[in-house]
PDB file of C-alpha atoms in Angstrom:
ATOM      1  CA  THR Z  87      -5.289  24.869  -7.707  1.00 88.00           C
ATOM      2  CA  MET Z  88      -5.128  28.293  -9.635  1.00 90.00           C
ATOM      3  CA  LEU Z  89      -1.907  29.981 -10.968  1.00 92.00           C
ATOM      4  CA  ILE Z  90      -2.403  33.986 -11.581  1.00 91.00           C
ATOM      5  CA  ASP Z  91       0.809  35.208 -13.754  1.00 93.00           C
ATOM      6  CA  GLY Z  92       2.615  31.737 -12.946  1.00 92.00           C
ATOM      7  CA  GLN Z  93       2.249  31.275  -9.441  1.00 91.00           C
ATOM      8  CA  PRO Z  94       0.194  29.285  -7.069  1.00 92.00           C
ATOM      9  CA  VAL Z  95      -2.506  31.907  -5.202  1.00 90.00           C
ATOM     10  CA  ASP Z  96      -4.294  31.708  -2.394  1.00 87.00           C
ATOM     11  CA  THR Z  97      -7.718  31.164  -3.251  1.00 80.00           C
ATOM     12  CA  THR Z  98      -9.675  31.083  -0.391  1.00 83.00           C
ATOM     13  CA  SER Z  99      -9.920  35.269   0.011  1.00 83.00           C
ATOM     14  CA  PRO Z 100      -9.790  37.917  -2.187  1.00 84.00           C
ATOM     15  CA  ILE Z 101      -6.777  38.249  -4.581  1.00 86.00           C
ATOM     16  CA  THR Z 102      -5.003  41.811  -5.038  1.00 85.00           C
ATOM     17  CA  LEU Z 103      -3.262  42.468  -8.225  1.00 87.00           C
ATOM     18  CA  GLY Z 104      -1.485  44.804  -9.506  1.00 88.00           C
ATOM     19  CA  PRO Z 105      -2.473  47.263 -13.200  1.00 90.00           C
ATOM     20  CA  GLY Z 106      -1.859  45.747 -16.406  1.00 91.00           C
ATOM     21  CA  PRO Z 107      -2.984  42.222 -18.396  1.00 93.00           C
ATOM     22  CA  HIS Z 108      -2.794  39.210 -15.809  1.00 93.00           C
ATOM     23  CA  HIS Z 109      -2.521  35.497 -17.221  1.00 95.00           C
ATOM     24  CA  ILE Z 110      -5.077  32.682 -15.351  1.00 94.00           C
ATOM     25  CA  ASP Z 111      -5.124  29.245 -15.501  1.00 95.00           C
ATOM     26  CA  VAL Z 112      -7.828  27.011 -12.901  1.00 94.00           C
ATOM     27  CA  SER Z 113      -6.754  23.210 -12.217  1.00 92.00           C
ATOM     28  CA  ALA Z 114      -8.514  20.096 -10.898  1.00 90.00           C
ATOM     29  CA  PRO Z 115      -7.627  16.499 -11.013  1.00 87.00           C
ATOM     30  CA  GLY Z 116     -10.003  14.994 -13.511  1.00 85.00           C
ATOM     31  CA  TYR Z 117     -11.403  17.940 -14.660  1.00 89.00           C
ATOM     32  CA  LYS Z 118     -10.712  20.147 -17.854  1.00 90.00           C
ATOM     33  CA  SER Z 119      -8.707  22.861 -16.788  1.00 93.00           C
ATOM     34  CA  VAL Z 120      -8.984  26.859 -17.706  1.00 94.00           C
ATOM     35  CA  ASN Z 121      -7.314  29.730 -18.668  1.00 95.00           C
ATOM     36  CA  ASP Z 122      -8.241  33.341 -18.555  1.00 94.00           C
ATOM     37  CA  ARG Z 123      -6.814  37.322 -19.581  1.00 94.00           C
ATOM     38  CA  ILE Z 124      -7.989  39.958 -17.252  1.00 92.00           C
ATOM     39  CA  THR Z 125      -6.793  43.259 -17.362  1.00 92.00           C
ATOM     40  CA  ILE Z 126      -6.524  44.975 -14.304  1.00 90.00           C
ATOM     41  CA  THR Z 127      -7.201  49.376 -15.239  1.00 88.00           C
ATOM     42  CA  LYS Z 128      -7.399  52.185 -13.308  1.00 85.00           C
ATOM     43  CA  VAL Z 129     -11.575  52.295 -14.441  1.00 86.00           C
ATOM     44  CA  GLN Z 130     -11.841  48.405 -14.305  1.00 82.00           C
ATOM     45  CA  ARG Z 131     -10.491  47.413 -10.881  1.00 79.00           C
ATOM     46  CA  ASP Z 132     -12.782  45.299  -9.476  1.00 83.00           C
ATOM     47  CA  ILE Z 133     -12.708  41.841 -11.626  1.00 85.00           C
ATOM     48  CA  THR Z 134     -15.057  38.835  -9.678  1.00 85.00           C
ATOM     49  CA  ARG Z 135     -14.803  35.424 -12.093  1.00 86.00           C
ATOM     50  CA  SER Z 136     -16.159  32.778 -11.354  1.00 87.00           C
ATOM     51  CA  TYR Z 137     -14.932  29.146 -12.903  1.00 88.00           C
ATOM     52  CA  ASN Z 138     -16.971  26.180 -13.322  1.00 90.00           C
ATOM     53  CA  LEU Z 139     -14.853  22.845 -14.581  1.00 92.00           C
ATOM     54  CA  GLN Z 140     -15.842  20.427 -16.988  1.00 92.00           C
ATOM     55  CA  PRO Z 141     -15.317  16.833 -16.027  1.00 94.00           C
ATOM     56  CA  LEU Z 142     -12.199  15.403 -18.391  1.00 94.00           C
ATOM     57  CA  PRO Z 143     -14.240  12.672 -21.151  1.00 94.00           C
ATOM     58  CA  ILE Z 144     -13.518   9.565 -21.738  1.00 95.00           C
ATOM     59  CA  LEU Z 145     -11.279   7.897 -24.066  1.00 95.00           C
ATOM     60  CA  MET Z 146     -12.521   4.251 -25.092  1.00 96.00           C
ATOM     61  CA  ARG Z 147     -10.404   2.549 -27.040  1.00 96.00           C
ATOM     62  CA  HIS Z 148     -13.052  -0.597 -28.979  1.00 95.00           C
ATOM     63  CA  GLN Z 149     -12.394  -3.833 -30.986  1.00 95.00           C
ATOM     64  CA  LEU Z 150     -15.469  -4.632 -32.103  1.00 96.00           C
ATOM     65  CA  THR Z 151     -16.105  -7.486 -34.003  1.00 95.00           C
ATOM     66  CA  PRO Z 152     -17.666  -8.246 -36.273  1.00 95.00           C
ATOM     67  CA  LEU Z 153     -17.185  -4.338 -37.725  1.00 93.00           C
ATOM     68  CA  GLY Z 154     -19.517  -2.613 -39.442  1.00 93.00           C
ATOM     69  CA  GLY Z 155     -22.190  -2.590 -36.311  1.00 95.00           C
ATOM     70  CA  SER Z 156     -23.918   0.655 -34.636  1.00 96.00           C
ATOM     71  CA  LEU Z 157     -22.346   1.172 -31.091  1.00 97.00           C
ATOM     72  CA  PHE Z 158     -24.340   3.430 -28.780  1.00 97.00           C
ATOM     73  CA  VAL Z 159     -22.827   4.958 -25.376  1.00 96.00           C
ATOM     74  CA  ASN Z 160     -25.249   6.521 -22.718  1.00 96.00           C
ATOM     75  CA  GLY Z 161     -28.273   5.795 -25.842  1.00 95.00           C
ATOM     76  CA  LYS Z 162     -26.119   8.254 -28.117  1.00 96.00           C
ATOM     77  CA  ARG Z 163     -24.769   6.099 -31.262  1.00 96.00           C
ATOM     78  CA  GLN Z 164     -20.699   6.671 -31.784  1.00 96.00           C
ATOM     79  CA  ASP Z 165     -18.563   7.330 -34.741  1.00 94.00           C
ATOM     80  CA  ILE Z 166     -16.600   4.185 -34.758  1.00 93.00           C
ATOM     81  CA  SER Z 167     -14.559   4.469 -37.773  1.00 93.00           C
ATOM     82  CA  LYS Z 168     -11.752   5.366 -35.458  1.00 90.00           C
ATOM     83  CA  ASN Z 169      -9.832   3.571 -32.584  1.00 90.00           C
ATOM     84  CA  THR Z 170     -11.182   6.339 -29.845  1.00 94.00           C
ATOM     85  CA  ILE Z 171     -14.235   7.643 -29.016  1.00 95.00           C
ATOM     86  CA  GLU Z 172     -14.432  10.789 -26.677  1.00 94.00           C
ATOM     87  CA  ILE Z 173     -16.941  10.393 -24.598  1.00 95.00           C
ATOM     88  CA  PRO Z 174     -18.205  12.957 -22.458  1.00 93.00           C
ATOM     89  CA  TYR Z 175     -18.155  11.828 -18.243  1.00 93.00           C
ATOM     90  CA  GLN Z 176     -21.264   9.897 -16.961  1.00 92.00           C
ATOM     91  CA  LYS Z 177     -20.398   7.759 -13.746  1.00 93.00           C
ATOM     92  CA  THR Z 178     -21.814   5.076 -14.919  1.00 95.00           C
ATOM     93  CA  LEU Z 179     -21.394   4.065 -19.370  1.00 96.00           C
ATOM     94  CA  ASP Z 180     -23.894   2.215 -20.754  1.00 97.00           C
ATOM     95  CA  ILE Z 181     -23.016   0.415 -24.266  1.00 97.00           C
ATOM     96  CA  GLU Z 182     -24.981  -1.612 -26.734  1.00 97.00           C
ATOM     97  CA  TYR Z 183     -23.587  -2.737 -29.804  1.00 97.00           C
ATOM     98  CA  SER Z 184     -25.635  -4.342 -32.628  1.00 96.00           C
ATOM     99  CA  LYS Z 185     -25.478  -5.579 -35.838  1.00 94.00           C
ATOM    100  CA  PRO Z 186     -27.958  -7.965 -37.653  1.00 89.00           C
ATOM    101  CA  GLY Z 187     -27.612 -11.294 -37.775  1.00 89.00           C
ATOM    102  CA  PHE Z 188     -25.662 -11.635 -34.660  1.00 93.00           C
ATOM    103  CA  VAL Z 189     -26.645 -11.321 -31.070  1.00 93.00           C
ATOM    104  CA  THR Z 190     -26.734  -7.734 -29.669  1.00 95.00           C
ATOM    105  CA  LYS Z 191     -23.903  -7.036 -27.028  1.00 97.00           C
ATOM    106  CA  THR Z 192     -24.983  -4.816 -23.826  1.00 96.00           C
ATOM    107  CA  GLN Z 193     -23.055  -3.528 -20.587  1.00 96.00           C
ATOM    108  CA  SER Z 194     -22.570  -1.112 -18.103  1.00 96.00           C
ATOM    109  CA  GLN Z 195     -18.984  -0.065 -16.684  1.00 94.00           C
ATOM    110  CA  THR Z 196     -18.663   2.819 -13.903  1.00 95.00           C
ATOM    111  CA  VAL Z 197     -15.733   4.796 -15.015  1.00 94.00           C
ATOM    112  CA  THR Z 198     -13.520   8.084 -13.760  1.00 92.00           C
ATOM    113  CA  SER Z 199     -13.498  11.636 -15.552  1.00 90.00           C
ATOM    114  CA  GLY Z 200     -10.296  11.142 -17.945  1.00 91.00           C
ATOM    115  CA  GLU Z 201     -10.236   7.594 -17.664  1.00 93.00           C
ATOM    116  CA  VAL Z 202      -9.279   5.719 -21.003  1.00 95.00           C
ATOM    117  CA  VAL Z 203     -11.135   2.210 -21.168  1.00 95.00           C
ATOM    118  CA  THR Z 204     -11.180  -0.605 -23.707  1.00 95.00           C
ATOM    119  CA  LEU Z 205     -13.665  -1.885 -25.238  1.00 95.00           C
ATOM    120  CA  SER Z 206     -13.375  -5.144 -26.407  1.00 95.00           C
ATOM    121  CA  LEU Z 207     -16.594  -6.983 -27.895  1.00 95.00           C
ATOM    122  CA  VAL Z 208     -18.056  -9.705 -30.392  1.00 96.00           C
ATOM    123  CA  LEU Z 209     -20.960 -10.295 -31.316  1.00 96.00           C
ATOM    124  CA  GLU Z 210     -22.437 -13.957 -31.832  1.00 94.00           C
ATOM    125  CA  PRO Z 211     -24.331 -15.075 -34.609  1.00 92.00           C
ATOM    126  CA  GLU Z 212     -27.882 -15.181 -34.303  1.00 92.00           C
ATOM    127  CA  PHE Z 213     -30.203 -18.028 -35.467  1.00 92.00           C
ATOM    128  CA  ALA Z 214     -33.739 -18.512 -36.121  1.00 92.00           C
ATOM    129  CA  ASP Z 215     -36.032 -21.543 -37.057  1.00 93.00           C
ATOM    130  CA  ILE Z 216     -38.035 -22.266 -39.598  1.00 94.00           C
ATOM    131  CA  THR Z 217     -40.012 -24.545 -41.750  1.00 95.00           C
ATOM    132  CA  VAL Z 218     -40.076 -25.262 -45.143  1.00 96.00           C
ATOM    133  CA  THR Z 219     -42.754 -26.761 -46.702  1.00 95.00           C
ATOM    134  CA  ALA Z 220     -43.951 -27.830 -50.307  1.00 94.00           C
ATOM    135  CA  ASN Z 221     -46.904 -29.306 -51.941  1.00 94.00           C
ATOM    136  CA  ILE Z 222     -44.293 -32.105 -53.857  1.00 94.00           C
ATOM    137  CA  ALA Z 223     -40.144 -33.174 -52.409  1.00 94.00           C
ATOM    138  CA  ALA Z 224     -38.524 -30.559 -53.173  1.00 95.00           C
ATOM    139  CA  ASP Z 225     -34.444 -29.083 -52.747  1.00 96.00           C
ATOM    140  CA  ILE Z 226     -34.517 -26.273 -50.824  1.00 96.00           C
ATOM    141  CA  TYR Z 227     -31.630 -23.878 -51.321  1.00 96.00           C
ATOM    142  CA  LEU Z 228     -31.499 -20.314 -48.612  1.00 96.00           C
ATOM    143  CA  ASN Z 229     -28.920 -17.929 -50.931  1.00 96.00           C
ATOM    144  CA  GLY Z 230     -27.851 -20.391 -53.508  1.00 95.00           C
ATOM    145  CA  GLN Z 231     -26.950 -23.217 -50.986  1.00 95.00           C
ATOM    146  CA  VAL Z 232     -28.646 -26.374 -50.329  1.00 95.00           C
ATOM    147  CA  LEU Z 233     -30.468 -26.759 -47.040  1.00 93.00           C
ATOM    148  CA  GLY Z 234     -32.349 -29.935 -47.993  1.00 94.00           C
ATOM    149  CA  ALA Z 235     -35.681 -31.076 -49.243  1.00 95.00           C
ATOM    150  CA  THR Z 236     -39.095 -30.616 -48.066  1.00 94.00           C
ATOM    151  CA  PRO Z 237     -40.523 -30.456 -45.392  1.00 96.00           C
ATOM    152  CA  LEU Z 238     -37.483 -29.602 -43.355  1.00 95.00           C
ATOM    153  CA  GLN Z 239     -37.141 -27.756 -40.290  1.00 95.00           C
ATOM    154  CA  ILE Z 240     -33.394 -26.042 -39.607  1.00 93.00           C
ATOM    155  CA  SER Z 241     -32.005 -23.041 -38.008  1.00 93.00           C
ATOM    156  CA  VAL Z 242     -30.722 -20.243 -40.004  1.00 93.00           C
ATOM    157  CA  PRO Z 243     -28.877 -16.143 -39.843  1.00 91.00           C
ATOM    158  CA  THR Z 244     -31.231 -13.309 -38.681  1.00 90.00           C
ATOM    159  CA  VAL Z 245     -30.668 -11.540 -41.646  1.00 88.00           C
ATOM    160  CA  PRO Z 246     -32.271 -11.105 -45.397  1.00 91.00           C
ATOM    161  CA  ALA Z 247     -31.967 -14.268 -47.742  1.00 94.00           C
ATOM    162  CA  THR Z 248     -33.286 -15.306 -50.439  1.00 96.00           C
ATOM    163  CA  LEU Z 249     -35.301 -18.479 -50.135  1.00 96.00           C
ATOM    164  CA  GLU Z 250     -35.825 -20.678 -53.488  1.00 96.00           C
ATOM    165  CA  VAL Z 251     -37.898 -24.455 -53.978  1.00 96.00           C
ATOM    166  CA  ARG Z 252     -36.153 -26.492 -56.655  1.00 96.00           C
ATOM    167  CA  ALA Z 253     -37.586 -29.853 -58.044  1.00 95.00           C
ATOM    168  CA  ASP Z 254     -37.146 -31.868 -61.316  1.00 95.00           C
ATOM    169  CA  GLY Z 255     -40.065 -31.197 -63.593  1.00 95.00           C
ATOM    170  CA  TYR Z 256     -41.989 -28.139 -62.191  1.00 95.00           C
ATOM    171  CA  GLN Z 257     -40.787 -24.481 -61.680  1.00 95.00           C
ATOM    172  CA  SER Z 258     -38.904 -23.090 -59.058  1.00 95.00           C
ATOM    173  CA  GLU Z 259     -40.223 -20.690 -56.354  1.00 95.00           C
ATOM    174  CA  THR Z 260     -38.713 -18.048 -54.064  1.00 96.00           C
ATOM    175  CA  LYS Z 261     -38.799 -16.053 -51.122  1.00 95.00           C
ATOM    176  CA  SER Z 262     -37.628 -12.962 -50.094  1.00 95.00           C
ATOM    177  CA  ILE Z 263     -37.127 -13.721 -46.082  1.00 94.00           C
ATOM    178  CA  THR Z 264     -35.420 -11.759 -42.847  1.00 91.00           C
ATOM    179  CA  PRO Z 265     -35.579 -14.621 -40.096  1.00 91.00           C
ATOM    180  CA  LYS Z 266     -36.171 -13.405 -36.658  1.00 88.00           C
ATOM    181  CA  SER Z 267     -34.721 -15.489 -33.397  1.00 84.00           C
ATOM    182  CA  LYS Z 268     -37.795 -16.469 -31.319  1.00 84.00           C
ATOM    183  CA  GLN Z 269     -40.078 -16.169 -34.082  1.00 86.00           C
ATOM    184  CA  PRO Z 270     -40.629 -19.516 -35.820  1.00 86.00           C
ATOM    185  CA  GLN Z 271     -41.835 -18.937 -39.587  1.00 92.00           C
ATOM    186  CA  ILE Z 272     -43.091 -20.931 -41.676  1.00 94.00           C
ATOM    187  CA  TYR Z 273     -42.680 -21.216 -45.490  1.00 94.00           C
ATOM    188  CA  ASN Z 274     -45.293 -22.933 -48.128  1.00 95.00           C
ATOM    189  CA  PHE Z 275     -44.268 -23.366 -50.993  1.00 93.00           C
TER     190      PHE Z 275
END
């Protein structure tokens, strides 16, 4: 719809206006409206305008668990400090949420311009298999928590951690590790 000075006009043919300033409003469902001012004078009598309306952005309300991950929509990282994000309109939203130590989630969603969508994602902890061996029987600790004795094969979270082995009468040994899923790792002490 087009309004000139608040009155609807027929846009299929040229419009004749009297002299002076005129206010133009152009709108369409699902698009950002455009407001314009023109002034018709004796010198400036023929005015041509072409309006290109932009689709309304998508408003995304999100509930992401755990907090502090990285949210990408259509390949662009989003600022998730606000609960509602404004995303430029595209017919399909490709969504990815990730955080170290958790399994990344991806999904696609078809949307219409101006739509308000709610995104609720819960990431599952990610684990990896590690094997710990030593030249003697020793107690194994992960970030200070006892896991068991050597030799040991165990599933642990895929986050950076400190692996330590202790045995009476022997000097303790530590290693900084970052287990990777689908990549079993062996730590020899």
